Tab-separated table of C-alpha atoms in Angstrom:
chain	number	residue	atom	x	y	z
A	17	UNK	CA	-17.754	-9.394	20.158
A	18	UNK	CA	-18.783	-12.993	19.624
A	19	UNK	CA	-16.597	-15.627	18.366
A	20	UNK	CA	-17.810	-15.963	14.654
A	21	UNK	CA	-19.366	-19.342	14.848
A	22	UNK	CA	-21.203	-17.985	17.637
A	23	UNK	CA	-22.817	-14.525	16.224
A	24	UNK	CA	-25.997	-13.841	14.961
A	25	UNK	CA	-25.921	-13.498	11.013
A	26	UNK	CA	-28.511	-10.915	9.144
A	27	UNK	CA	-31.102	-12.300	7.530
A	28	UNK	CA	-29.152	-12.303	4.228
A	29	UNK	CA	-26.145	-14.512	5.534
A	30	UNK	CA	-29.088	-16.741	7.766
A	31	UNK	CA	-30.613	-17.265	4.435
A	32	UNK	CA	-27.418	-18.053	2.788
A	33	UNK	CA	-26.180	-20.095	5.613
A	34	UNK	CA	-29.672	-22.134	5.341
A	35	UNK	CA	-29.466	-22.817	1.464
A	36	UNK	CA	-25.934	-24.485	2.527
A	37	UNK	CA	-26.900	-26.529	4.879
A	38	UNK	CA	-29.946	-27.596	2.888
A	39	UNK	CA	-27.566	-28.732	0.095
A	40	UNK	CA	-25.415	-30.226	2.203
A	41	UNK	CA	-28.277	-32.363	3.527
A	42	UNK	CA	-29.201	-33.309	0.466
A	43	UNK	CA	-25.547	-33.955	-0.947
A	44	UNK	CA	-24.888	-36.405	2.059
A	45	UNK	CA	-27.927	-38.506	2.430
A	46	UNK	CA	-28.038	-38.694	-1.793
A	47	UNK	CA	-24.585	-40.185	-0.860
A	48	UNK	CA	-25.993	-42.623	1.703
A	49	UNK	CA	-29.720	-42.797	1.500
A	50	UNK	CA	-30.295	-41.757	-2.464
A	51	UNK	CA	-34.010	-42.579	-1.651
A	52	UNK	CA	-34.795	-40.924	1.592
A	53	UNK	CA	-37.404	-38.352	1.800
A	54	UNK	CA	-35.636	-35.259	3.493
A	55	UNK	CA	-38.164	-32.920	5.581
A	56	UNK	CA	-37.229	-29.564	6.685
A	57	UNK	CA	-39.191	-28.060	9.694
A	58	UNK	CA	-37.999	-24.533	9.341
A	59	UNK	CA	-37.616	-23.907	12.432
A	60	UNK	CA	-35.399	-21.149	13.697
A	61	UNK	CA	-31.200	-22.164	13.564
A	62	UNK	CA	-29.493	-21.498	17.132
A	63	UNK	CA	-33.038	-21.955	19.602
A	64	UNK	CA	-33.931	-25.393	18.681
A	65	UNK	CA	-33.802	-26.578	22.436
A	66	UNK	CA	-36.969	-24.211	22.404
A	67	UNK	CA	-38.571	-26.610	19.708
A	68	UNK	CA	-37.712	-30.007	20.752
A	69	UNK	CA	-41.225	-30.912	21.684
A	70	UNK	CA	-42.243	-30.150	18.010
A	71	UNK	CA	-39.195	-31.904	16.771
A	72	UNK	CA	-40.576	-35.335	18.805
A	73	UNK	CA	-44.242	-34.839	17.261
A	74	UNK	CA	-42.580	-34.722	13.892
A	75	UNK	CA	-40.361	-37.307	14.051
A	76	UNK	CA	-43.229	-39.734	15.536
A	77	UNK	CA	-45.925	-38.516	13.179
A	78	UNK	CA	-43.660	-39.015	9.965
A	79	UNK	CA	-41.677	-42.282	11.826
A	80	UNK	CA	-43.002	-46.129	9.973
A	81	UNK	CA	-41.895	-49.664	10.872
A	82	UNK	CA	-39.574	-49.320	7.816
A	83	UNK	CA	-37.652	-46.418	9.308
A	84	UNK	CA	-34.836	-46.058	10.832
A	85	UNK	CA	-33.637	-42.409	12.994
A	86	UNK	CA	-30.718	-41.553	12.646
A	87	UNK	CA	-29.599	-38.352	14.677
A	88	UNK	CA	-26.481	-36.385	16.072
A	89	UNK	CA	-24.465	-37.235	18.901
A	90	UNK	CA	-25.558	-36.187	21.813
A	91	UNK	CA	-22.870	-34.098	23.548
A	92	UNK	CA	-20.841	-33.104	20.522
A	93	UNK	CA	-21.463	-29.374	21.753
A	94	UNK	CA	-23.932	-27.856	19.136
A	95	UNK	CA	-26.833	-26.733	21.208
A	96	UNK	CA	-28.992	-27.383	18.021
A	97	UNK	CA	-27.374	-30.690	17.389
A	98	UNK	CA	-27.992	-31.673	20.876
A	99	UNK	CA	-31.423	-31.021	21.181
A	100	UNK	CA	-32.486	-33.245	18.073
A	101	UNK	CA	-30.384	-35.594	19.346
A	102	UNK	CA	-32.410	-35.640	22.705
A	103	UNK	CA	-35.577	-35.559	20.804
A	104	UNK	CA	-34.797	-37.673	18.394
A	105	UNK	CA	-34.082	-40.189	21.395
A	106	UNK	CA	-37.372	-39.368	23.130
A	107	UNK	CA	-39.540	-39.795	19.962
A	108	UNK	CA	-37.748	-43.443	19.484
A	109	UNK	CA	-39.272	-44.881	21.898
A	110	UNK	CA	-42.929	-43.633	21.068
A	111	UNK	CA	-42.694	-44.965	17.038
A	112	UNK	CA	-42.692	-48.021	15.398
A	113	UNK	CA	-39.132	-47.437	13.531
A	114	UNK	CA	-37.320	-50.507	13.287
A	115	UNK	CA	-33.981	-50.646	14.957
A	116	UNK	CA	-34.998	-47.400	17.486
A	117	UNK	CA	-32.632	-44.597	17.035
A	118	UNK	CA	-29.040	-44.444	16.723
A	119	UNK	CA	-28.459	-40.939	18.806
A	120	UNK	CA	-24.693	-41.669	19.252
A	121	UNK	CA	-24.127	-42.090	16.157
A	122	UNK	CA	-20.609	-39.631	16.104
A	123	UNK	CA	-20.769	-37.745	12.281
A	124	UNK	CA	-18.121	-36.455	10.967
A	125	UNK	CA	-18.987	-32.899	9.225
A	126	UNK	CA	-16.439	-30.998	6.984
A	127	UNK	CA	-17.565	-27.128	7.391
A	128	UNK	CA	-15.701	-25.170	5.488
């Protein structure tokens, strides 16, 4: 058996887990970026490495001079978090955004 942060949940508790982290999303950059235009992808949670090339067209398609990337840190263990992290990093240096990206950038997230 898997540990439980580690299992595949049914499509009820993935759909669930989703709305939560959408909220959360929006609870946290209301707190620090009450403007910002949140996009989700949809991609699929747990095989992002498998999408980072999409997550790079994204971010450089939707990426201004008046933007700045913020992403996770690159090694703190999530595959998913690392992976936007890495192509968060790549599409940085194809945009425009102002002050490049901030991949490093160690978040603190309360999961409960």
């Amino acid at each position: 058996m898997l540990p439980r942060s580690r299992a595949r949940p049914d499509d009820a508790a993935r759909k669930r887990l989703t709305a939560r982290r959408r909220a959360e999303v929006e609870r946290a950059s209301g707190l620090v970026a009450p403007n910002a235009q949140i996009v989700h992808l949809g991609l699929p949670d747990q095989s992002l490495a498998d999408y980072e090339d999409v997550v790079v067209g994204e971010i450089v398609r939707r990426c201004g001079s008046d933007m700045l990337i913020l992403a996770p840190w690159l090694d703190d263990g999530h595959a998913d978090h690392d992976a936007v992290g890495r192509a968060a990093s790549r599409a940085a240096k194809q945009t425009p955004c102002r002050g490049g990206v901030l991949p490093d950038l160690a978040v603190a997230l309360e999961h409960p």
